[in-house]
Amino acid sequence: MFDVAVIGGGPSGAMAAERLVENGYSVLLVDPGNRIKPCGGAIPSRTLKDFAIPEELLVARAGAARIIAPSGQQVDMQIGDIGFVGMVDRATFDPYLRARAERAGAHLFTGKLIGLEERVDRSLWLSLAATDGDPTASPLILRARMVIGADGANSTVRRLMFPANKRPPYVFAYHEIVESPAEGMAPSFAPDRCDVIYDGRVSPDFYGWVFPHGSHTSIGCGSGVKGHDLRGATAALRVKAGLADCKIVRREGAPLPLKPMRRWDNGRNVLLTGDAAGTVAPASGEGIHYAMLCGRLCADAVQKCLETGQVSALREARRQFMRAHGRIFFILGLMQAIWYRNDRFREKFVAMCADPDVQRLTWESYLNKALVRRDPLAHVRVFFKDLAALVGVRVGGHGPAA
């Protein structure tokens, strides 16, 4: 009988497992160990400090982003000296986090959850199938007092323990990892800059990206529009970025949730975290930092529940997360709904990104994972420029025109 079984060993599950074993609980960490999540791999510099991530895990450091409009208009957004965007490769980042949890004391099982049953005493019986052994072997049956579902957007834990209609909205993300071009071979490519492409041909409701990963580069896009050809859009994006001749290392695709679920717990003994709970930022699709934070919050909530026997403690994870980040998730969701709806608005959005106030507030909010409060006048200026862009007038000599 384990105190807690954590299903899924990505950033959220690994953080939850590590936190719980460090606080003296027996933890089973289950991960198939044979899948790499499609991900641009961007994390703010703050993540390294908050979660003790060594800089050696970064495959690149980006000091700027280039925003590209449907017309080809480009806006460079320099970060300056306030931080950087770190790039990680999930093929090495996730195994590092699982190994760290295992070193702390978690019991790592390489396999997948195929069944979950709650008994009369509210203990949970898990049926597990190994992915690194005999595929014909009988499932392993283990027990746990609590379960944390950190098994991604298509969470098996959520499917087995929550009503069928309880799932967040999604876009589908697809990317190709290619070998980065040699210096001078692709003039529009920069190894220290992230390119973000807002173009309805690439994505009718989200965006495309070219993110450098050192010796490799992630090129992809996402969309919630059924039938949109993500592979074709990515291929066209490679050509436009001058990376068509770069060797493809791997292709990956998966759903990407864009809104936290209204409830993460089942009211008894199961709690969802990370992508399973929908904690991916709208508009940007950023999820690694939020997943790691969510994993720790869920671990603390489970610990409190185990200590007190009060299942209401499980709700604290979502409550604390939304208290800290709910407002920015709301703003990002509103921004996506307004500016991503067609190319006319995307064009205005990219033009607005040239504004110094927009750039500064964007980078400070991203790097600090909080809305910037110290300069209220900047927010007022951005609001009126935003409004002017919507109605099609020019404000203050710069900013978008209709």
mmCIF file of N, CA and C in Angstrom, residues 252-333:
data_model
loop_
_atom_site.group_PDB
_atom_site.id
_atom_site.type_symbol
_atom_site.label_atom_id
_atom_site.label_comp_id
_atom_site.label_asym_id
_atom_site.label_seq_id
_atom_site.Cartn_x
_atom_site.Cartn_y
_atom_site.Cartn_z
ATOM 1 N N GLU A 252 5.947 14.623 -33.773
ATOM 2 C CA GLU A 252 5.119 14.363 -32.591
ATOM 3 C C GLU A 252 3.850 15.198 -32.648
ATOM 4 N N GLY A 253 2.774 14.637 -32.136
ATOM 5 C CA GLY A 253 1.521 15.365 -32.069
ATOM 6 C C GLY A 253 0.709 14.937 -30.863
ATOM 7 N N ALA A 254 -0.073 15.858 -30.314
ATOM 8 C CA ALA A 254 -0.894 15.550 -29.138
ATOM 9 C C ALA A 254 -1.868 16.690 -28.890
ATOM 10 N N PRO A 255 -2.995 16.416 -28.202
ATOM 11 C CA PRO A 255 -3.899 17.499 -27.829
ATOM 12 C C PRO A 255 -3.282 18.386 -26.763
ATOM 13 N N LEU A 256 -3.644 19.660 -26.804
ATOM 14 C CA LEU A 256 -3.122 20.642 -25.862
ATOM 15 C C LEU A 256 -4.299 21.356 -25.198
ATOM 16 N N PRO A 257 -4.569 21.105 -23.906
ATOM 17 C CA PRO A 257 -5.700 21.755 -23.235
ATOM 18 C C PRO A 257 -5.426 23.227 -23.014
ATOM 19 N N LEU A 258 -6.463 24.055 -23.084
ATOM 20 C CA LEU A 258 -6.265 25.494 -22.991
ATOM 21 C C LEU A 258 -7.154 26.160 -21.945
ATOM 22 N N LYS A 259 -7.624 25.406 -20.974
ATOM 23 C CA LYS A 259 -8.425 26.017 -19.922
ATOM 24 C C LYS A 259 -8.460 25.086 -18.720
ATOM 25 N N PRO A 260 -8.130 25.583 -17.528
ATOM 26 C CA PRO A 260 -8.191 24.719 -16.344
ATOM 27 C C PRO A 260 -9.612 24.205 -16.102
ATOM 28 N N MET A 261 -9.708 22.932 -15.727
ATOM 29 C CA MET A 261 -11.010 22.370 -15.379
ATOM 30 C C MET A 261 -11.574 23.079 -14.149
ATOM 31 N N ARG A 262 -12.890 23.079 -14.050
ATOM 32 C CA ARG A 262 -13.530 23.734 -12.910
ATOM 33 C C ARG A 262 -13.302 22.964 -11.614
ATOM 34 N N ARG A 263 -13.029 21.679 -11.719
ATOM 35 C CA ARG A 263 -12.735 20.889 -10.525
ATOM 36 C C ARG A 263 -11.674 19.855 -10.860
ATOM 37 N N TRP A 264 -10.669 19.735 -9.992
ATOM 38 C CA TRP A 264 -9.568 18.818 -10.235
ATOM 39 C C TRP A 264 -9.651 17.545 -9.406
ATOM 40 N N ASP A 265 -10.510 17.506 -8.405
ATOM 41 C CA ASP A 265 -10.571 16.330 -7.534
ATOM 42 C C ASP A 265 -11.921 15.640 -7.667
ATOM 43 N N ASN A 266 -11.969 14.373 -7.255
ATOM 44 C CA ASN A 266 -13.226 13.623 -7.311
ATOM 45 C C ASN A 266 -13.977 13.646 -5.985
ATOM 46 N N GLY A 267 -13.479 14.467 -5.049
ATOM 47 C CA GLY A 267 -14.156 14.586 -3.756
ATOM 48 C C GLY A 267 -13.817 13.491 -2.775
ATOM 49 N N ARG A 268 -12.866 12.608 -3.145
ATOM 50 C CA ARG A 268 -12.533 11.499 -2.243
ATOM 51 C C ARG A 268 -11.030 11.237 -2.177
ATOM 52 N N ASN A 269 -10.458 10.812 -3.300
ATOM 53 C CA ASN A 269 -9.086 10.304 -3.229
ATOM 54 C C ASN A 269 -8.293 10.457 -4.523
ATOM 55 N N VAL A 270 -8.789 11.224 -5.462
ATOM 56 C CA VAL A 270 -8.095 11.413 -6.747
ATOM 57 C C VAL A 270 -8.012 12.910 -7.053
ATOM 58 N N LEU A 271 -6.840 13.323 -7.519
ATOM 59 C CA LEU A 271 -6.608 14.727 -7.847
ATOM 60 C C LEU A 271 -5.855 14.793 -9.177
ATOM 61 N N LEU A 272 -6.289 15.661 -10.066
ATOM 62 C CA LEU A 272 -5.636 15.841 -11.363
ATOM 63 C C LEU A 272 -4.661 17.011 -11.316
ATOM 64 N N THR A 273 -3.637 16.956 -12.160
ATOM 65 C CA THR A 273 -2.644 18.016 -12.198
ATOM 66 C C THR A 273 -2.097 18.180 -13.607
ATOM 67 N N GLY A 274 -1.498 19.331 -13.881
ATOM 68 C CA GLY A 274 -0.867 19.567 -15.175
ATOM 69 C C GLY A 274 -1.864 19.542 -16.322
ATOM 70 N N ASP A 275 -1.455 18.962 -17.449
ATOM 71 C CA ASP A 275 -2.330 18.910 -18.620
ATOM 72 C C ASP A 275 -3.627 18.173 -18.331
ATOM 73 N N ALA A 276 -3.598 17.190 -17.457
ATOM 74 C CA ALA A 276 -4.811 16.446 -17.116
ATOM 75 C C ALA A 276 -5.859 17.363 -16.497
ATOM 76 N N ALA A 277 -5.400 18.417 -15.800
ATOM 77 C CA ALA A 277 -6.296 19.386 -15.181
ATOM 78 C C ALA A 277 -6.514 20.607 -16.074
ATOM 79 N N GLY A 278 -5.799 20.659 -17.191
ATOM 80 C CA GLY A 278 -5.981 21.768 -18.138
ATOM 81 C C GLY A 278 -5.160 23.002 -17.850
ATOM 82 N N THR A 279 -4.047 22.875 -17.115
ATOM 83 C CA THR A 279 -3.292 24.073 -16.719
ATOM 84 C C THR A 279 -2.254 24.472 -17.769
ATOM 85 N N VAL A 280 -2.733 24.746 -18.968
ATOM 86 C CA VAL A 280 -1.904 25.284 -20.040
ATOM 87 C C VAL A 280 -2.452 26.669 -20.380
ATOM 88 N N ALA A 281 -1.572 27.629 -20.519
ATOM 89 C CA ALA A 281 -2.003 29.012 -20.733
ATOM 90 C C ALA A 281 -2.655 29.184 -22.099
ATOM 91 N N PRO A 282 -3.851 29.782 -22.158
ATOM 92 C CA PRO A 282 -4.447 30.118 -23.449
ATOM 93 C C PRO A 282 -3.553 31.100 -24.201
ATOM 94 N N ALA A 283 -3.770 31.215 -25.494
ATOM 95 C CA ALA A 283 -3.047 32.140 -26.368
ATOM 96 C C ALA A 283 -1.602 31.715 -26.603
ATOM 97 N N SER A 284 -0.864 31.363 -25.525
ATOM 98 C CA SER A 284 0.541 31.017 -25.688
ATOM 99 C C SER A 284 0.783 29.518 -25.729
ATOM 100 N N GLY A 285 -0.077 28.733 -25.078
ATOM 101 C CA GLY A 285 0.135 27.292 -25.000
ATOM 102 C C GLY A 285 1.249 26.907 -24.044
ATOM 103 N N GLU A 286 1.716 27.855 -23.248
ATOM 104 C CA GLU A 286 2.804 27.562 -22.304
ATOM 105 C C GLU A 286 2.303 26.662 -21.186
ATOM 106 N N GLY A 287 3.066 25.626 -20.866
ATOM 107 C CA GLY A 287 2.580 24.699 -19.854
ATOM 108 C C GLY A 287 3.600 24.154 -18.884
ATOM 109 N N ILE A 288 4.906 24.189 -19.207
ATOM 110 C CA ILE A 288 5.889 23.502 -18.367
ATOM 111 C C ILE A 288 5.964 24.117 -16.975
ATOM 112 N N HIS A 289 6.136 25.428 -16.903
ATOM 113 C CA HIS A 289 6.246 26.078 -15.591
ATOM 114 C C HIS A 289 4.969 25.871 -14.782
ATOM 115 N N TYR A 290 3.820 26.077 -15.431
ATOM 116 C CA TYR A 290 2.545 25.911 -14.722
ATOM 117 C C TYR A 290 2.355 24.465 -14.265
ATOM 118 N N ALA A 291 2.790 23.502 -15.077
ATOM 119 C CA ALA A 291 2.660 22.094 -14.702
ATOM 120 C C ALA A 291 3.495 21.775 -13.470
ATOM 121 N N MET A 292 4.711 22.300 -13.419
ATOM 122 C CA MET A 292 5.588 22.022 -12.284
ATOM 123 C C MET A 292 5.036 22.640 -11.003
ATOM 124 N N LEU A 293 4.558 23.874 -11.107
ATOM 125 C CA LEU A 293 3.939 24.524 -9.952
ATOM 126 C C LEU A 293 2.697 23.759 -9.516
ATOM 127 N N CYS A 294 1.873 23.367 -10.473
ATOM 128 C CA CYS A 294 0.642 22.638 -10.180
ATOM 129 C C CYS A 294 0.960 21.320 -9.475
ATOM 130 N N GLY A 295 2.031 20.633 -9.901
ATOM 131 C CA GLY A 295 2.418 19.381 -9.262
ATOM 132 C C GLY A 295 2.733 19.571 -7.788
ATOM 133 N N ARG A 296 3.444 20.634 -7.479
ATOM 134 C CA ARG A 296 3.764 20.892 -6.064
ATOM 135 C C ARG A 296 2.509 21.247 -5.264
ATOM 136 N N LEU A 297 1.634 22.056 -5.848
ATOM 137 C CA LEU A 297 0.401 22.428 -5.143
ATOM 138 C C LEU A 297 -0.469 21.202 -4.894
ATOM 139 N N CYS A 298 -0.532 20.308 -5.870
ATOM 140 C CA CYS A 298 -1.329 19.090 -5.701
ATOM 141 C C CYS A 298 -0.712 18.171 -4.651
ATOM 142 N N ALA A 299 0.606 18.097 -4.626
ATOM 143 C CA ALA A 299 1.272 17.297 -3.592
ATOM 144 C C ALA A 299 0.950 17.837 -2.208
ATOM 145 N N ASP A 300 0.974 19.146 -2.052
ATOM 146 C CA ASP A 300 0.667 19.752 -0.751
ATOM 147 C C ASP A 300 -0.788 19.500 -0.351
ATOM 148 N N ALA A 301 -1.692 19.561 -1.338
ATOM 149 C CA ALA A 301 -3.110 19.322 -1.042
ATOM 150 C C ALA A 301 -3.340 17.878 -0.627
ATOM 151 N N VAL A 302 -2.694 16.941 -1.328
ATOM 152 C CA VAL A 302 -2.819 15.522 -0.972
ATOM 153 C C VAL A 302 -2.234 15.268 0.406
ATOM 154 N N GLN A 303 -1.094 15.881 0.705
ATOM 155 C CA GLN A 303 -0.492 15.714 2.027
ATOM 156 C C GLN A 303 -1.440 16.189 3.125
ATOM 157 N N LYS A 304 -2.061 17.334 2.918
ATOM 158 C CA LYS A 304 -2.990 17.859 3.915
ATOM 159 C C LYS A 304 -4.191 16.932 4.080
ATOM 160 N N CYS A 305 -4.655 16.378 2.987
ATOM 161 C CA CYS A 305 -5.781 15.439 3.052
ATOM 162 C C CYS A 305 -5.398 14.186 3.832
ATOM 163 N N LEU A 306 -4.201 13.664 3.576
ATOM 164 C CA LEU A 306 -3.745 12.476 4.293
ATOM 165 C C LEU A 306 -3.558 12.750 5.785
ATOM 166 N N GLU A 307 -3.079 13.938 6.103
ATOM 167 C CA GLU A 307 -2.829 14.288 7.504
ATOM 168 C C GLU A 307 -4.117 14.509 8.287
ATOM 169 N N THR A 308 -5.097 15.143 7.646
ATOM 170 C CA THR A 308 -6.306 15.546 8.368
ATOM 171 C C THR A 308 -7.509 14.647 8.112
ATOM 172 N N GLY A 309 -7.458 13.879 7.010
ATOM 173 C CA GLY A 309 -8.613 13.079 6.649
ATOM 174 C C GLY A 309 -9.736 13.892 6.022
ATOM 175 N N GLN A 310 -9.501 15.181 5.768
ATOM 176 C CA GLN A 310 -10.521 16.057 5.192
ATOM 177 C C GLN A 310 -10.329 16.146 3.671
ATOM 178 N N VAL A 311 -11.277 15.577 2.932
ATOM 179 C CA VAL A 311 -11.148 15.562 1.476
ATOM 180 C C VAL A 311 -11.292 16.960 0.879
ATOM 181 N N SER A 312 -11.863 17.875 1.642
ATOM 182 C CA SER A 312 -11.984 19.257 1.145
ATOM 183 C C SER A 312 -10.618 19.887 0.910
ATOM 184 N N ALA A 313 -9.579 19.321 1.534
ATOM 185 C CA ALA A 313 -8.221 19.846 1.350
ATOM 186 C C ALA A 313 -7.756 19.709 -0.093
ATOM 187 N N LEU A 314 -8.316 18.741 -0.824
ATOM 188 C CA LEU A 314 -7.895 18.534 -2.204
ATOM 189 C C LEU A 314 -8.221 19.739 -3.088
ATOM 190 N N ARG A 315 -9.249 20.482 -2.729
ATOM 191 C CA ARG A 315 -9.644 21.632 -3.536
ATOM 192 C C ARG A 315 -8.661 22.791 -3.423
ATOM 193 N N GLU A 316 -7.799 22.727 -2.409
ATOM 194 C CA GLU A 316 -6.849 23.820 -2.209
ATOM 195 C C GLU A 316 -5.889 23.976 -3.372
ATOM 196 N N ALA A 317 -5.576 22.862 -4.051
ATOM 197 C CA ALA A 317 -4.617 22.943 -5.164
ATOM 198 C C ALA A 317 -5.143 23.882 -6.246
ATOM 199 N N ARG A 318 -6.359 23.652 -6.701
ATOM 200 C CA ARG A 318 -6.926 24.509 -7.741
ATOM 201 C C ARG A 318 -7.136 25.924 -7.221
ATOM 202 N N ARG A 319 -7.610 26.033 -5.976
ATOM 203 C CA ARG A 319 -7.896 27.355 -5.425
ATOM 204 C C ARG A 319 -6.625 28.211 -5.393
ATOM 205 N N GLN A 320 -5.517 27.636 -4.964
ATOM 206 C CA GLN A 320 -4.271 28.397 -4.892
ATOM 207 C C GLN A 320 -3.732 28.714 -6.285
ATOM 208 N N PHE A 321 -3.851 27.752 -7.189
ATOM 209 C CA PHE A 321 -3.359 27.991 -8.548
ATOM 210 C C PHE A 321 -4.129 29.123 -9.208
ATOM 211 N N MET A 322 -5.437 29.088 -9.118
ATOM 212 C CA MET A 322 -6.254 30.107 -9.780
ATOM 213 C C MET A 322 -6.123 31.459 -9.087
ATOM 214 N N ARG A 323 -5.898 31.450 -7.785
ATOM 215 C CA ARG A 323 -5.676 32.715 -7.084
ATOM 216 C C ARG A 323 -4.418 33.399 -7.622
ATOM 217 N N ALA A 324 -3.389 32.588 -7.926
ATOM 218 C CA ALA A 324 -2.132 33.154 -8.408
ATOM 219 C C ALA A 324 -2.151 33.439 -9.906
ATOM 220 N N HIS A 325 -2.853 32.618 -10.690
ATOM 221 C CA HIS A 325 -2.722 32.712 -12.145
ATOM 222 C C HIS A 325 -4.045 32.796 -12.897
ATOM 223 N N GLY A 326 -5.166 32.725 -12.194
ATOM 224 C CA GLY A 326 -6.462 32.747 -12.867
ATOM 225 C C GLY A 326 -6.694 34.002 -13.682
ATOM 226 N N ARG A 327 -6.257 35.146 -13.168
ATOM 227 C CA ARG A 327 -6.489 36.405 -13.872
ATOM 228 C C ARG A 327 -5.717 36.455 -15.184
ATOM 229 N N ILE A 328 -4.475 36.022 -15.157
ATOM 230 C CA ILE A 328 -3.696 36.074 -16.396
ATOM 231 C C ILE A 328 -4.203 35.040 -17.393
ATOM 232 N N PHE A 329 -4.707 33.889 -16.910
ATOM 233 C CA PHE A 329 -5.307 32.908 -17.815
ATOM 234 C C PHE A 329 -6.555 33.502 -18.473
ATOM 235 N N PHE A 330 -7.342 34.252 -17.702
ATOM 236 C CA PHE A 330 -8.543 34.880 -18.247
ATOM 237 C C PHE A 330 -8.175 35.898 -19.333
ATOM 238 N N ILE A 331 -7.172 36.719 -19.047
ATOM 239 C CA ILE A 331 -6.746 37.743 -20.007
ATOM 240 C C ILE A 331 -6.203 37.097 -21.280
ATOM 241 N N LEU A 332 -5.409 36.037 -21.125
ATOM 242 C CA LEU A 332 -4.866 35.359 -22.298
ATOM 243 C C LEU A 332 -5.974 34.706 -23.118
ATOM 244 N N GLY A 333 -6.965 34.140 -22.443
ATOM 245 C CA GLY A 333 -8.097 33.551 -23.148
ATOM 246 C C GLY A 333 -8.874 34.598 -23.928
#
